[in-house]
XYZ file of C-alpha atoms in Angstrom:
564
model
C 38.736 89.689 -17.006
C 37.284 86.254 -17.690
C 34.012 85.389 -15.906
C 34.212 82.420 -13.742
C 32.933 79.263 -15.173
C 33.299 80.244 -18.864
C 36.473 78.202 -19.306
C 37.940 80.903 -21.737
C 35.441 80.006 -24.454
C 34.855 83.724 -25.191
C 38.466 84.540 -25.762
C 38.281 83.139 -29.355
C 36.976 85.005 -32.181
C 33.815 83.539 -34.068
C 36.004 82.548 -37.041
C 38.190 80.170 -34.979
C 35.135 77.994 -33.971
C 34.220 77.278 -37.586
C 37.315 74.927 -37.782
C 38.362 71.939 -35.507
C 38.998 73.016 -31.817
C 42.614 72.644 -30.702
C 43.988 70.720 -27.735
C 43.384 73.585 -25.380
C 39.701 73.923 -26.465
C 39.163 70.144 -26.126
C 40.484 70.348 -22.512
C 38.110 72.962 -21.566
C 35.186 71.338 -23.337
C 35.738 67.829 -21.727
C 36.160 69.530 -18.319
C 32.852 71.065 -18.610
C 31.172 67.799 -19.740
C 32.653 65.899 -16.849
C 31.523 68.449 -14.329
C 28.042 68.400 -15.814
C 27.520 64.629 -16.143
C 29.428 63.669 -13.021
C 26.668 65.348 -10.936
C 24.047 63.021 -12.718
C 26.044 59.697 -12.833
C 27.139 59.724 -9.209
C 23.687 59.196 -7.705
C 22.938 56.336 -10.216
C 26.089 54.679 -9.295
C 25.462 54.813 -5.715
C 21.851 53.450 -6.347
C 23.336 50.558 -8.432
C 25.834 49.638 -5.697
C 23.136 49.573 -3.179
C 20.918 47.247 -5.252
C 23.877 44.877 -5.786
C 24.592 44.849 -2.086
C 20.923 44.120 -1.285
C 20.790 41.212 -3.781
C 23.943 39.654 -2.354
C 22.570 40.081 1.179
C 19.279 38.331 0.100
C 21.306 35.461 -1.442
C 23.421 34.946 1.672
C 20.463 35.019 3.879
C 18.802 32.384 1.773
C 21.827 30.114 2.109
C 22.334 30.760 5.758
C 18.782 30.049 6.518
C 19.301 26.326 5.915
C 20.843 26.264 9.492
C 17.926 28.096 11.097
C 14.602 26.638 11.897
C 11.853 28.668 10.303
C 8.082 28.477 10.630
C 6.784 25.963 8.103
C 4.841 27.927 5.461
C 4.513 26.051 2.172
C 1.782 28.289 0.994
C 4.546 30.963 0.678
C 6.567 28.431 -1.175
C 3.902 28.472 -3.919
C 4.503 32.169 -4.283
C 8.212 32.030 -4.204
C 9.560 33.084 -7.615
C 12.977 31.680 -7.570
C 15.275 29.350 -9.328
C 13.822 29.230 -12.776
C 14.876 26.086 -14.712
C 15.453 26.167 -18.449
C 15.203 22.888 -20.162
C 14.201 21.306 -23.389
C 10.835 19.628 -23.455
C 9.456 17.698 -26.368
C 6.035 18.159 -27.660
C 5.104 14.641 -28.782
C 2.025 15.754 -30.608
C 3.809 18.266 -32.885
C 7.022 16.501 -33.046
C 8.975 19.569 -32.139
C 11.321 20.735 -29.381
C 10.496 23.884 -27.542
C 12.107 25.880 -24.780
C 9.974 25.986 -21.623
C 10.700 27.833 -18.281
C 9.565 26.056 -15.062
C 9.531 27.861 -11.693
C 9.541 26.239 -8.372
C 5.881 27.135 -7.506
C 4.589 25.396 -10.590
C 6.185 22.077 -9.388
C 3.714 21.930 -6.560
C 0.961 21.382 -9.233
C 0.329 18.477 -11.468
C 2.073 18.287 -14.872
C 0.261 19.365 -18.072
C -1.568 16.370 -19.317
C -1.672 17.749 -22.937
C -5.093 16.143 -23.333
C -4.275 12.605 -22.109
C -6.019 10.894 -19.237
C -5.888 7.428 -17.753
C -8.387 4.931 -19.259
C -7.608 1.311 -18.529
C -10.727 0.761 -16.264
C -12.779 0.596 -19.438
C -12.501 -2.691 -21.491
C -12.758 -2.790 -25.103
C -15.969 -4.356 -26.701
C -14.128 -7.491 -27.826
C -12.666 -8.221 -24.393
C -14.774 -10.943 -23.116
C -15.396 -12.203 -19.590
C -13.751 -15.644 -18.855
C -15.764 -18.754 -19.616
C -14.783 -22.083 -18.303
C -11.240 -22.753 -17.094
C -8.269 -24.733 -18.280
C -7.093 -25.335 -14.723
C -5.637 -23.540 -11.667
C -2.743 -21.178 -11.479
C -0.782 -20.880 -8.228
C 2.073 -18.390 -7.961
C 4.521 -17.393 -5.153
C 5.387 -13.675 -5.343
C 8.949 -13.134 -3.981
C 10.791 -9.977 -3.058
C 9.602 -6.835 -1.261
C 6.143 -5.126 -1.288
C 6.488 -3.642 -4.773
C 8.295 -6.433 -6.418
C 5.379 -8.616 -5.260
C 2.934 -6.070 -6.664
C 4.375 -6.318 -10.125
C 4.291 -10.176 -9.861
C 0.581 -10.054 -8.886
C -0.069 -7.925 -12.050
C 1.817 -10.541 -14.113
C -0.011 -13.390 -12.439
C -3.362 -11.996 -13.405
C -2.206 -11.538 -16.993
C -0.694 -15.100 -17.070
C -4.133 -16.395 -15.882
C -5.865 -14.525 -18.614
C -3.553 -15.761 -21.270
C -4.054 -19.362 -20.145
C -7.754 -18.936 -19.385
C -6.891 -20.235 -15.965
C -8.483 -19.759 -12.527
C -6.035 -17.742 -10.348
C -5.593 -18.791 -6.714
C -5.051 -15.665 -4.482
C -1.259 -15.135 -4.903
C 1.063 -16.238 -2.050
C 3.319 -13.441 -0.819
C 6.769 -14.531 0.038
C 8.035 -14.412 3.706
C 11.801 -13.963 3.478
C 14.544 -13.485 6.033
C 14.890 -9.892 5.319
C 11.244 -8.588 5.757
C 10.123 -11.105 8.408
C 6.600 -10.442 7.480
C 3.747 -13.011 7.395
C 0.904 -10.687 6.526
C 0.077 -12.418 3.306
C -2.361 -10.976 0.676
C -5.230 -10.418 3.103
C -2.919 -8.632 5.557
C -2.112 -5.943 3.001
C -4.721 -5.759 0.351
C -8.470 -5.674 0.045
C -9.201 -9.224 -1.088
C -12.856 -8.896 -1.993
C -12.252 -5.569 -3.971
C -9.489 -7.452 -5.782
C -11.669 -10.385 -6.790
C -14.654 -8.261 -7.617
C -12.657 -5.723 -9.872
C -11.161 -8.490 -11.986
C -14.404 -10.614 -12.541
C -14.554 -9.509 -16.127
C -10.914 -10.498 -16.595
C -10.122 -13.641 -14.693
C -11.752 -15.786 -12.023
C -9.974 -15.574 -8.745
C -10.535 -17.784 -5.735
C -9.264 -17.752 -2.139
C -7.776 -21.146 -2.001
C -6.929 -24.143 -4.193
C -9.614 -27.014 -4.213
C -8.579 -30.388 -2.887
C -9.784 -32.287 -5.901
C -10.515 -31.638 -9.620
C -12.600 -33.388 -12.113
C -11.306 -35.505 -14.992
C -14.287 -36.596 -16.901
C -16.601 -38.296 -14.512
C -13.832 -38.849 -11.858
C -12.498 -36.553 -9.231
C -8.830 -36.668 -8.498
C -6.713 -35.260 -5.842
C -5.346 -31.828 -6.967
C -1.642 -31.389 -6.550
C -0.108 -28.347 -8.601
C 2.882 -29.196 -10.766
C 5.784 -26.951 -9.888
C 7.289 -24.874 -12.809
C 10.080 -22.299 -12.853
C 9.195 -19.762 -15.599
C 12.128 -18.267 -17.586
C 12.888 -14.665 -16.610
C 10.870 -12.313 -18.763
C 9.196 -15.376 -20.274
C 7.343 -14.554 -23.683
C 3.530 -14.906 -23.922
C 4.160 -18.025 -26.176
C 5.786 -19.834 -23.105
C 2.407 -19.539 -21.253
C 0.442 -20.383 -24.336
C 2.418 -23.564 -24.778
C 4.606 -25.047 -21.926
C 2.588 -23.689 -18.981
C -0.851 -24.313 -20.503
C -0.071 -27.879 -21.583
C 1.246 -28.681 -18.118
C -1.881 -27.166 -16.468
C -4.175 -29.258 -18.650
C -2.272 -32.427 -17.738
C -2.083 -31.958 -14.062
C -4.999 -29.590 -13.373
C -2.906 -26.986 -11.777
C 0.525 -25.398 -12.055
C 2.611 -23.683 -9.324
C 4.962 -21.106 -10.726
C 7.887 -20.185 -8.443
C 9.796 -17.867 -8.161
C 7.536 -15.359 -9.851
C 9.564 -12.274 -9.957
C 9.936 -10.708 -13.475
C 8.596 -13.937 -15.128
C 6.399 -12.360 -17.840
C 7.897 -10.094 -20.577
C 6.985 -6.405 -19.907
C 7.294 -5.408 -23.650
C 4.097 -6.699 -25.165
C 2.494 -5.335 -28.380
C -0.917 -6.376 -27.302
C -2.212 -3.176 -25.684
C -5.162 -4.947 -24.103
C -2.793 -7.045 -22.105
C -0.871 -4.003 -20.969
C -4.053 -2.337 -20.019
C -4.913 -5.258 -17.908
C -1.654 -4.827 -16.070
C -2.678 -1.279 -15.291
C -6.105 -2.377 -14.323
C -4.671 -4.725 -11.693
C -2.031 -2.271 -10.527
C -4.033 0.936 -10.343
C -7.570 -0.334 -9.684
C -7.739 -3.835 -8.266
C -4.736 -3.725 -5.823
C -6.065 -1.486 -3.097
C -4.579 -1.661 0.354
C -6.752 -2.851 3.196
C -8.752 -0.426 5.437
C -6.186 -0.376 8.204
C -3.401 0.803 5.947
C -5.582 3.377 4.070
C -6.888 4.856 7.384
C -3.374 5.286 8.732
C -2.246 6.841 5.504
C -5.129 9.133 5.598
C -4.303 10.404 9.080
C -0.684 11.023 8.176
C -1.475 12.859 4.897
C -4.136 15.075 6.681
C -1.575 15.969 9.362
C 1.098 16.838 6.743
C -1.393 18.831 4.686
C -2.651 20.783 7.722
C 0.160 23.315 7.062
C 0.136 23.254 3.294
C 1.513 20.929 0.491
C 4.376 18.491 1.161
C 7.127 16.824 -0.751
C 7.905 12.934 -0.236
C 11.338 11.569 -0.791
C 12.061 7.890 -1.076
C 15.448 7.693 0.495
C 16.961 4.297 -0.487
C 19.920 4.619 1.824
C 19.535 1.198 3.481
C 21.689 -1.805 4.134
C 20.330 -4.021 1.342
C 20.451 -1.409 -1.399
C 23.967 -0.076 -0.443
C 25.352 -3.668 -0.265
C 23.802 -4.406 -3.684
C 25.264 -1.237 -5.219
C 28.589 -1.773 -3.788
C 29.022 1.799 -2.605
C 31.180 1.325 0.463
C 34.037 3.810 0.714
C 32.013 6.556 2.549
C 31.399 4.265 5.543
C 33.625 3.426 8.560
C 35.640 0.183 8.430
C 33.174 -1.484 10.744
C 30.207 -0.347 8.495
C 31.949 -1.626 5.514
C 32.334 -5.026 6.960
C 28.619 -5.283 7.635
C 27.925 -4.344 3.987
C 30.419 -6.721 2.653
C 28.973 -9.636 4.755
C 25.404 -8.805 3.614
C 26.501 -8.628 -0.030
C 28.331 -11.900 0.092
C 25.371 -13.609 1.729
C 22.780 -12.254 -0.671
C 24.264 -11.283 -4.033
C 26.592 -12.722 -6.576
C 30.294 -12.013 -6.113
C 31.562 -9.082 -8.180
C 34.440 -6.645 -7.826
C 33.058 -3.116 -7.327
C 34.955 0.065 -7.177
C 33.157 2.911 -5.410
C 34.308 5.972 -7.440
C 33.561 4.179 -10.734
C 30.097 3.007 -9.446
C 29.348 6.668 -8.330
C 30.361 8.221 -11.666
C 28.041 5.830 -13.634
C 25.204 6.702 -11.377
C 24.954 3.176 -9.535
C 25.296 4.584 -5.999
C 22.162 5.819 -4.118
C 22.320 9.555 -3.398
C 23.290 10.220 0.191
C 20.841 12.342 2.272
C 23.159 15.313 1.988
C 23.320 15.008 -1.751
C 19.580 14.937 -1.925
C 19.354 18.124 0.290
C 21.938 19.873 -2.073
C 19.889 18.839 -5.074
C 16.809 20.245 -3.707
C 18.311 23.452 -2.633
C 19.864 23.843 -6.049
C 16.364 23.432 -7.484
C 15.183 26.388 -5.269
C 13.254 24.819 -2.517
C 13.832 26.614 0.824
C 14.146 25.278 4.296
C 10.414 25.856 4.947
C 9.700 22.945 2.562
C 7.750 20.183 4.515
C 9.262 16.823 3.610
C 8.008 13.253 4.257
C 10.801 10.714 4.228
C 9.915 7.263 3.080
C 12.774 5.254 4.389
C 13.352 2.110 6.516
C 16.468 2.117 8.717
C 19.007 4.727 7.284
C 22.338 2.953 7.249
C 24.921 4.872 9.237
C 21.993 6.551 11.181
C 21.850 10.293 12.185
C 25.413 10.953 11.088
C 24.116 10.687 7.461
C 20.618 12.303 8.133
C 21.903 15.290 9.938
C 23.132 17.192 6.832
C 19.720 16.788 5.218
C 17.973 17.826 8.337
C 20.151 20.947 8.558
C 19.126 21.874 5.125
C 15.441 21.011 5.607
C 14.406 21.163 9.301
C 10.749 20.321 8.490
C 11.730 16.596 8.031
C 9.059 13.934 8.886
C 8.571 10.118 8.766
C 5.578 7.977 9.581
C 7.101 7.573 13.147
C 7.148 11.366 13.775
C 3.737 12.096 12.271
C 1.701 9.064 13.542
C 1.339 8.177 17.154
C 2.977 4.845 18.431
C -0.477 3.360 19.091
C -1.642 4.281 15.591
C 1.377 2.496 14.020
C 0.914 -0.379 16.340
C -2.555 -1.037 15.228
C -1.557 -1.934 11.669
C 1.984 -3.213 12.747
C 3.613 -0.422 10.655
C 6.133 0.266 13.396
C 8.342 -2.692 12.627
C 10.541 -4.098 9.829
C 7.707 -5.756 7.796
C 5.781 -4.883 4.671
C 3.146 -2.792 6.294
C 5.305 0.181 7.031
C 6.333 0.488 3.323
C 2.630 0.091 2.294
C 1.867 3.257 4.438
C 4.862 4.988 2.938
C 3.662 4.133 -0.464
C 0.302 5.724 -0.045
C 1.775 8.903 1.628
C 4.180 9.254 -1.351
C 1.432 8.564 -3.862
C -0.631 11.416 -2.580
C 2.228 13.897 -2.093
C 2.316 17.081 -4.169
C 5.974 16.309 -5.201
C 7.746 12.885 -5.185
C 11.496 12.542 -5.284
C 12.995 9.033 -5.872
C 16.698 9.018 -5.039
C 17.359 5.556 -6.466
C 15.126 4.276 -9.258
C 17.358 1.526 -10.580
C 16.221 -1.812 -9.088
C 13.912 0.105 -6.627
C 10.459 -1.288 -7.437
C 8.963 1.096 -4.798
C 10.064 4.112 -6.692
C 9.378 2.721 -10.134
C 5.882 1.679 -9.303
C 5.143 5.010 -7.696
C 6.404 6.979 -10.700
C 4.095 5.092 -13.013
C 1.046 5.407 -10.650
C 1.534 9.112 -10.166
C 1.494 9.488 -13.892
C -1.804 7.460 -13.931
C -3.328 9.538 -11.223
C -3.245 12.885 -13.048
C 0.533 13.333 -14.143
C 1.558 14.285 -10.480
C 4.949 15.984 -10.187
C 8.032 13.732 -9.837
C 11.482 15.180 -9.694
C 14.136 12.482 -10.748
C 17.659 13.437 -9.969
C 20.047 12.174 -12.720
C 22.702 10.542 -10.520
C 25.070 9.864 -13.358
C 24.981 13.449 -14.594
C 25.030 14.900 -11.056
C 28.012 12.787 -9.856
C 30.858 14.944 -11.349
C 29.314 18.144 -9.881
C 29.012 16.641 -6.442
C 32.689 15.550 -6.630
C 33.789 18.996 -7.672
C 31.839 20.561 -4.900
C 33.286 18.275 -2.215
C 36.817 18.977 -3.522
C 36.225 22.756 -3.430
C 36.672 23.059 -7.306
C 33.397 25.008 -7.764
C 31.436 27.361 -5.639
C 28.054 26.463 -4.300
C 26.473 28.893 -6.733
C 28.185 27.412 -9.703
C 27.186 23.885 -8.511
C 23.568 24.891 -8.184
C 23.647 26.458 -11.653
C 24.947 23.162 -12.970
C 22.287 21.214 -11.302
C 19.524 23.347 -12.773
C 20.982 22.971 -16.282
C 20.986 19.100 -16.261
C 17.646 18.519 -14.790
C 15.660 16.190 -17.292
C 12.327 17.242 -18.451
C 10.954 13.771 -17.587
C 11.335 14.791 -14.019
C 8.226 16.833 -13.813
C 5.423 14.295 -14.637
C 3.969 14.616 -18.066
C 3.096 12.260 -21.056
C 6.397 11.072 -22.589
C 7.691 8.268 -24.674
C 9.044 5.226 -22.670
C 12.634 4.708 -22.942
C 13.916 1.303 -24.214
C 15.427 0.488 -20.833
C 12.524 1.822 -18.859
C 10.124 -0.404 -17.171
C 6.400 -0.457 -18.216
C 5.436 -0.126 -14.690
C 7.387 3.137 -14.483
C 5.783 4.681 -17.436
C 2.514 3.035 -18.716
C 1.959 5.646 -21.365
C 0.427 5.622 -23.905
C -1.146 2.045 -23.573
C -3.119 2.924 -20.321
C -4.140 6.402 -21.461
C -6.446 8.017 -24.006
C -7.239 11.453 -25.317
C -10.437 13.327 -24.723
C -10.268 14.735 -28.285
C -7.898 13.249 -30.889
C -7.683 13.038 -34.596
C -6.197 9.524 -34.210
C -9.076 7.169 -33.460
C -6.498 4.666 -31.761
C -5.893 7.443 -29.022
C -9.549 8.567 -28.746
C -11.188 7.986 -25.411
C -14.403 5.853 -25.352
C -17.562 7.923 -24.878
C -18.154 6.591 -21.258
C -14.845 7.783 -20.253
C -15.293 11.272 -21.812
C -18.479 11.676 -19.933
C -17.259 10.574 -16.490
C -15.210 12.587 -14.065
C -11.553 12.485 -14.843
C -9.093 11.047 -12.380
C -7.029 14.182 -12.561
C -6.798 15.403 -8.903
C -7.624 19.069 -8.448
C -4.982 20.577 -6.258
C -7.550 22.856 -4.704
C -9.727 19.957 -3.380
C -9.405 19.095 0.187
C -7.728 15.776 1.134
C -10.802 13.894 1.978
C -12.423 14.648 -1.386
C -9.151 13.674 -3.143
C -8.954 10.525 -1.051
C -12.510 9.432 -1.748
C -11.857 10.084 -5.439
C -8.804 7.850 -5.539
C -10.718 5.082 -3.777
C -13.475 5.153 -6.427
C -10.897 4.485 -9.143
């Protein structure tokens, strides 16, 4: 009788096992193997199934949490190891391309400077203080707050080129802003004049007379309209000759009236000196900004988003189809009254990246990058066109959404008139965005606010900026809206197309990019460099870096910024 469990193996003589086993033997052997291994594999399979189920449950909870209000805890966000982004980053010093991996927690810190630091506060030895004067320069800076800011930078440079005395620039009062604050109502005038005393002579008002030999004549500026992006040569000839003849010239309009692409690095450094050192907001604006930032930081780091979803920008972009017929009529009317007539088709404009991202698209982008609904967000925005109907999808994804009106008290806003439609509210928003841990511009085309901020954040220690590529993202948004891709596939696509320039680090300026968006390398130097042209002067090496330590408290950071 065969013993149970032997499967008949002992029924064969030893000689039969020296050859190949037959079908019957294979059947018995495999049956034994399956019996033995099955007992080991089954627990492993059960464990694997449980792990997969747990991962799916965690993913679903993360997605569903967008609709649930959670306790804000952005310190935990620093430790969140999720959504790793693979991208190509160029090492400009070794002319090579390397693969880098960026995790969401690292984005809360400044970008790697690779040895570069800001340097334009120091003047070169051959940069002499102004002597004498060829006359007076008067300019009218038109546009919004930051268009006026770039015009002021250009006005100082134009005065330097012509060896002219600059009259404190006039800031335009237009029908859109309804703001008559003027230069003293926004900026610290005395700081501006004192900071530039080694560059140009600045006075408060134009004198009533000027001297011609031994005679004094009534001074009336001769009005000139500079060409757009006028070359330096125009100021050295046409403008200067007119100034010498009449004693003063009045340049208007003065938006984009001096070429940005200059080979003279000292001229570019002067632009940075004006923009990042001399142009300081007045005490009221700085104090209110300080209050808002301290309240935001009381629970951890925060992100600032410039949401350019407002009447003027939407009308300019010609992106109408997502609005109601009544809203479309408002946009068309505004466009007709303020911009050149042009036939624009929404879908085409969107596909080429000319439409501002909607609030919902901004939220989807950030969730795809791995930010959760505990992320604290400051929204720099005027009046959102379409109102809460467009804001709600973003608020559902990120409940911790703040504006200057929700953080500051009404009386605090009223003290600096930052509660209305003028330029002072954007000035406060500018400072809060400048000091944010992460800045997200949603429309950096003709948006001077975003462009200036991107450049200044580079200058203040390569602070993180995430720039959504609207053109690259558009097809993926459309596929998601039409149900052609899953949310998971959409998020993967977003992470794959994110540009390395988004994170804030030294990089070559693109041909189409504004100098004010990326002032590298003219306004930077290296602490240690084999190239003497990039080497920082000794006085810069020995002074405290402007890089802002993320572990410093806000007041130390604020005071450091004000010393720049």
